[in-house]
Short mmCIF file of C-alpha atoms in Angstrom, two decimals:
data_model
loop_
_atom_site.label_atom_id
_atom_site.label_comp_id
_atom_site.label_asym_id
_atom_site.label_seq_id
_atom_site.Cartn_x
_atom_site.Cartn_y
_atom_site.Cartn_z
CA UNK A 263 -15.93 3.60 -33.25
CA UNK A 264 -17.80 1.65 -30.34
CA UNK A 265 -14.77 1.04 -28.80
CA UNK A 266 -13.78 4.77 -28.37
CA UNK A 267 -17.62 5.47 -27.07
CA UNK A 268 -17.13 2.84 -24.73
CA UNK A 269 -13.76 4.22 -23.15
CA UNK A 270 -15.21 7.73 -23.51
CA UNK A 271 -18.26 6.49 -21.65
CA UNK A 272 -15.87 4.73 -18.94
CA UNK A 273 -13.96 8.03 -18.54
CA UNK A 274 -16.98 10.02 -17.79
CA UNK A 275 -18.38 7.72 -15.21
CA UNK A 276 -14.96 7.15 -13.55
CA UNK A 277 -13.96 10.56 -12.83
CA UNK A 278 -16.78 11.63 -10.53
CA UNK A 279 -15.80 8.70 -7.87
CA UNK A 280 -12.03 9.62 -8.25
CA UNK A 281 -12.67 13.05 -6.85
CA UNK A 282 -14.54 11.93 -3.99
CA UNK A 283 -12.17 11.99 -0.77
CA UNK A 284 -12.51 9.90 2.16
CA UNK A 285 -10.80 10.17 5.45
CA UNK A 286 -8.86 6.98 6.16
CA UNK A 287 -9.66 5.83 9.88
CA UNK A 288 -6.81 5.85 12.20
CA UNK A 289 -5.02 2.72 13.04
CA UNK A 290 -2.02 1.17 14.84
CA UNK A 291 -0.42 -1.76 13.82
CA UNK A 292 2.77 -3.62 14.26
CA UNK A 293 4.89 -4.75 11.16
CA UNK A 294 6.20 -7.99 10.71
CA UNK A 295 9.42 -7.06 12.33
CA UNK A 296 7.85 -5.77 15.32
CA UNK A 297 7.67 -2.07 14.87
CA UNK A 298 4.71 -0.31 15.90
CA UNK A 299 3.27 2.17 13.11
CA UNK A 300 0.33 4.81 14.18
CA UNK A 301 -0.97 6.38 10.98
CA UNK A 302 -1.89 9.89 12.36
CA UNK A 303 0.48 10.10 15.14
CA UNK A 304 3.60 8.80 13.53
CA UNK A 305 2.85 10.15 9.88
CA UNK A 306 -0.15 12.19 8.90
CA UNK A 307 -0.07 14.38 11.85
CA UNK A 308 3.66 15.37 10.96
CA UNK A 309 2.70 16.23 7.50
CA UNK A 310 3.82 13.24 5.65
CA UNK A 311 1.94 11.48 2.71
CA UNK A 312 1.31 7.89 3.30
CA UNK A 313 1.00 5.33 0.41
CA UNK A 314 -1.13 2.44 1.84
CA UNK A 315 -0.53 -0.67 -0.09
CA UNK A 316 -3.46 -3.07 0.62
CA UNK A 317 -1.99 -6.56 -0.36
CA UNK A 318 -1.93 -10.09 0.17
CA UNK A 319 1.26 -12.57 0.10
CA UNK A 320 -0.27 -14.71 -2.61
CA UNK A 321 -1.90 -11.97 -4.86
CA UNK A 322 -0.47 -11.97 -8.33
CA UNK A 323 -1.02 -8.50 -9.21
CA UNK A 324 0.67 -7.83 -5.62
CA UNK A 325 3.59 -9.83 -6.48
CA UNK A 326 4.16 -7.83 -9.68
CA UNK A 327 3.76 -4.47 -8.19
CA UNK A 328 6.11 -4.84 -5.23
CA UNK A 329 9.62 -4.78 -7.07
CA UNK A 330 8.26 -1.86 -8.87
CA UNK A 331 7.27 0.14 -5.75
CA UNK A 332 10.71 -0.49 -4.12
CA UNK A 333 12.38 1.96 -6.05
CA UNK A 334 9.83 4.27 -5.51
CA UNK A 335 10.12 3.84 -1.82
CA UNK A 336 13.86 4.52 -2.06
CA UNK A 337 13.46 7.74 -4.49
CA UNK A 338 11.00 9.18 -1.81
CA UNK A 339 13.40 8.77 1.29
CA UNK A 340 12.65 5.24 2.61
CA UNK A 341 10.31 6.78 5.14
CA UNK A 342 12.88 9.04 6.32
CA UNK A 343 11.65 12.16 4.30
CA UNK A 344 7.94 13.25 3.89
CA UNK A 345 6.44 9.89 2.40
CA UNK A 346 6.09 6.59 4.03
CA UNK A 347 4.78 3.70 2.37
CA UNK A 348 2.92 1.01 4.27
CA UNK A 349 1.28 -2.30 3.28
CA UNK A 350 -1.52 -3.94 4.93
CA UNK A 351 -3.10 -7.51 4.47
CA UNK A 352 -6.03 -8.79 6.64
CA UNK A 353 -5.23 -12.30 5.03
CA UNK A 354 -5.21 -14.63 7.90
CA UNK A 355 -2.67 -16.74 6.26
CA UNK A 356 -0.45 -13.79 5.78
CA UNK A 357 1.50 -14.02 9.38
CA UNK A 358 4.58 -12.29 10.19
CA UNK A 359 7.06 -14.93 8.76
CA UNK A 360 4.98 -15.24 5.49
CA UNK A 361 5.24 -11.63 5.02
CA UNK A 362 9.08 -11.52 5.41
CA UNK A 363 9.32 -14.36 3.00
CA UNK A 364 7.31 -11.91 0.56
CA UNK A 365 9.79 -9.42 1.41
CA UNK A 366 12.73 -11.33 0.85
CA UNK A 367 11.65 -12.65 -2.16
CA UNK A 368 10.84 -9.16 -3.63
CA UNK A 369 13.24 -7.33 -2.05
CA UNK A 370 10.73 -5.07 -0.33
CA UNK A 371 11.95 -3.13 2.59
CA UNK A 372 8.88 -0.73 3.43
CA UNK A 373 6.58 -1.82 6.55
CA UNK A 374 4.16 -4.51 6.22
CA UNK A 375 1.55 -5.16 8.75
CA UNK A 376 -0.52 -8.35 8.69
CA UNK A 377 -2.97 -10.06 11.28
CA UNK A 378 -0.13 -10.73 13.63
CA UNK A 379 0.36 -6.99 13.98
CA UNK A 380 -3.25 -6.13 14.55
#
């Protein structure tokens, strides 16, 4: 009974915060393979939906999520349809070669931008 009440309270307090939309600031970044991505000019202004994956290479949940996201990226057109995935990390240790190792380890193919790419 107490557990159900706590879950209900969590839902009641959580939902108002999920309905508050915030505009994402525009950014330009170069992915680990040297390709430049401009959030608005390349994607949002073209009517695309962008899935931003905020991650860092040594993050355990990120390592678990990457292989789950790859089939979704493929299902939604691998950035060639109306959905683009972009991973972004600001961890100073996540240089381009470290990100490339992450991509190879997990078989991910969507763009990933780290500190080397702005």
